[in-house]
């Protein structure tokens, strides 16, 4: 299959992209988290969302995995970070995820949130967020 030619020069300058974002929404995983006696040693559902703003150079400009910012890294590293480990606070986990991603090349902005969806029957979740803005 041949690739159609790129159409260049038709986007007016005022519509040129100003930001580039990669995200992972509501990654659902079991985490041993919480400081209450009933929480310790009993993994709970935790939803993790990450939004990463990157430079234009870090955002793929062609249809090739070789030039793409690998968002599978987000899932793999967050899962690795939480498996076999316990956290007292969501804040601790959110900070660790934030620091891991913020150190990557091309990152210009970042938001990390975690939430426990099963704590209160009348709430969609309780959680924390940390961001660069």
Short mmCIF file of C-alpha atoms in Angstrom, two decimals:
data_model
loop_
_atom_site.label_atom_id
_atom_site.label_comp_id
_atom_site.label_asym_id
_atom_site.label_seq_id
_atom_site.Cartn_x
_atom_site.Cartn_y
_atom_site.Cartn_z
CA UNK A 1 0.00 0.00 0.00
CA UNK A 2 1.42 3.37 -0.93
CA UNK A 3 1.30 6.40 1.31
CA UNK A 4 -0.65 9.31 -0.15
CA UNK A 5 1.36 12.50 -0.60
CA UNK A 6 1.31 14.96 2.30
CA UNK A 7 -0.57 18.15 1.75
CA UNK A 8 1.62 20.95 3.02
CA UNK A 9 1.24 24.70 3.22
CA UNK A 10 -2.57 24.78 3.41
CA UNK A 11 -2.96 25.32 7.17
CA UNK A 12 -3.03 29.03 8.01
CA UNK A 13 -0.37 30.07 10.53
CA UNK A 14 -2.99 31.05 13.13
CA UNK A 15 -4.20 27.43 13.11
CA UNK A 16 -0.76 25.87 13.50
CA UNK A 17 -0.68 23.51 16.49
CA UNK A 18 0.44 25.20 19.69
CA UNK A 19 0.53 22.19 21.98
CA UNK A 20 1.01 18.44 21.72
CA UNK A 21 -0.44 16.09 24.31
CA UNK A 22 -0.21 12.39 25.01
CA UNK A 23 -2.51 10.89 27.63
CA UNK A 24 -3.51 7.79 29.53
CA UNK A 25 -6.98 8.02 31.09
CA UNK A 26 -8.24 6.00 34.05
CA UNK A 27 -5.64 3.24 33.99
CA UNK A 28 -7.37 0.75 36.31
CA UNK A 29 -5.05 -1.30 38.49
CA UNK A 30 -5.01 -2.92 41.92
CA UNK A 31 -2.73 -1.12 44.38
CA UNK A 32 -1.96 -1.84 48.02
CA UNK A 33 -2.65 1.71 49.17
CA UNK A 34 -4.07 3.39 52.24
CA UNK A 35 -3.16 3.90 55.88
CA UNK A 36 -6.29 2.58 57.59
CA UNK A 37 -5.94 -0.86 59.17
CA UNK A 38 -8.61 -2.32 56.86
CA UNK A 39 -6.69 -1.05 53.79
CA UNK A 40 -3.22 -2.40 54.63
CA UNK A 41 -2.49 -5.56 52.66
CA UNK A 42 -5.75 -5.39 50.72
CA UNK A 43 -5.22 -4.04 47.19
CA UNK A 44 -7.80 -1.48 46.06
CA UNK A 45 -8.78 -0.28 42.62
CA UNK A 46 -6.89 2.84 41.72
CA UNK A 47 -7.47 4.85 38.55
CA UNK A 48 -4.42 6.70 37.27
CA UNK A 49 -4.57 9.39 34.60
CA UNK A 50 -1.57 11.05 33.02
CA UNK A 51 -1.47 13.95 30.57
CA UNK A 52 1.90 14.77 29.05
CA UNK A 53 2.49 17.85 26.93
CA UNK A 54 5.55 17.46 24.71
CA UNK A 55 7.56 19.55 22.29
CA UNK A 56 6.67 19.45 18.61
CA UNK A 57 9.88 17.47 18.03
CA UNK A 58 8.79 14.82 20.56
CA UNK A 59 5.37 14.44 18.91
CA UNK A 60 5.46 12.12 15.89
CA UNK A 61 5.41 14.02 12.62
CA UNK A 62 5.30 10.91 10.44
CA UNK A 63 3.48 7.59 10.64
CA UNK A 64 6.35 5.65 12.18
CA UNK A 65 6.73 4.10 15.63
CA UNK A 66 10.41 5.00 15.54
CA UNK A 67 9.60 8.72 15.89
CA UNK A 68 6.66 8.42 18.30
CA UNK A 69 6.68 9.20 22.00
CA UNK A 70 6.05 5.73 23.40
CA UNK A 71 2.92 6.02 25.54
CA UNK A 72 3.10 2.29 26.33
CA UNK A 73 5.92 3.45 28.63
CA UNK A 74 3.26 5.09 30.84
CA UNK A 75 1.34 1.86 31.43
CA UNK A 76 4.40 -0.32 31.79
CA UNK A 77 6.23 1.91 34.25
CA UNK A 78 3.18 2.75 36.36
CA UNK A 79 2.33 -0.95 36.64
CA UNK A 80 5.95 -1.77 37.50
CA UNK A 81 5.99 0.98 40.11
CA UNK A 82 2.91 -0.37 41.91
CA UNK A 83 3.35 -4.14 41.70
CA UNK A 84 4.54 -5.78 44.91
CA UNK A 85 4.72 -2.48 46.75
CA UNK A 86 2.49 -0.65 49.18
CA UNK A 87 1.77 3.04 49.54
CA UNK A 88 0.19 4.83 52.49
CA UNK A 89 -0.83 7.84 50.41
CA UNK A 90 -2.02 8.57 46.89
CA UNK A 91 0.14 11.70 47.07
CA UNK A 92 3.29 9.57 47.31
CA UNK A 93 2.41 7.51 44.26
CA UNK A 94 1.34 10.57 42.25
CA UNK A 95 4.66 12.30 43.02
CA UNK A 96 6.67 9.26 41.96
CA UNK A 97 4.78 8.94 38.68
CA UNK A 98 5.19 12.69 38.11
CA UNK A 99 8.95 12.63 38.72
CA UNK A 100 9.45 9.63 36.42
CA UNK A 101 7.68 11.30 33.49
CA UNK A 102 8.87 14.88 34.09
CA UNK A 103 12.47 13.70 33.68
CA UNK A 104 11.85 12.45 30.13
CA UNK A 105 13.10 14.33 27.12
CA UNK A 106 10.62 16.59 25.37
CA UNK A 107 8.15 17.00 28.26
CA UNK A 108 6.90 20.59 28.59
CA UNK A 109 3.88 20.10 30.85
CA UNK A 110 2.48 17.32 32.97
CA UNK A 111 -0.58 16.37 34.99
CA UNK A 112 -0.92 13.20 37.05
CA UNK A 113 -4.03 12.23 38.98
CA UNK A 114 -4.98 9.18 41.00
CA UNK A 115 -8.34 8.28 42.46
CA UNK A 116 -9.96 5.48 44.38
CA UNK A 117 -13.35 4.84 42.73
CA UNK A 118 -14.77 2.47 45.35
CA UNK A 119 -14.48 4.44 48.60
CA UNK A 120 -17.87 6.17 48.86
CA UNK A 121 -21.08 4.99 47.20
CA UNK A 122 -22.14 8.58 46.49
CA UNK A 123 -18.86 9.71 44.85
CA UNK A 124 -17.22 8.75 41.56
CA UNK A 125 -13.91 8.76 43.38
CA UNK A 126 -11.55 10.42 45.82
CA UNK A 127 -8.05 11.33 44.80
CA UNK A 128 -5.23 13.73 44.21
CA UNK A 129 -3.70 15.63 41.30
CA UNK A 130 -0.28 17.14 40.71
CA UNK A 131 0.53 19.28 37.69
CA UNK A 132 3.09 21.65 36.26
CA UNK A 133 0.51 24.43 35.84
#
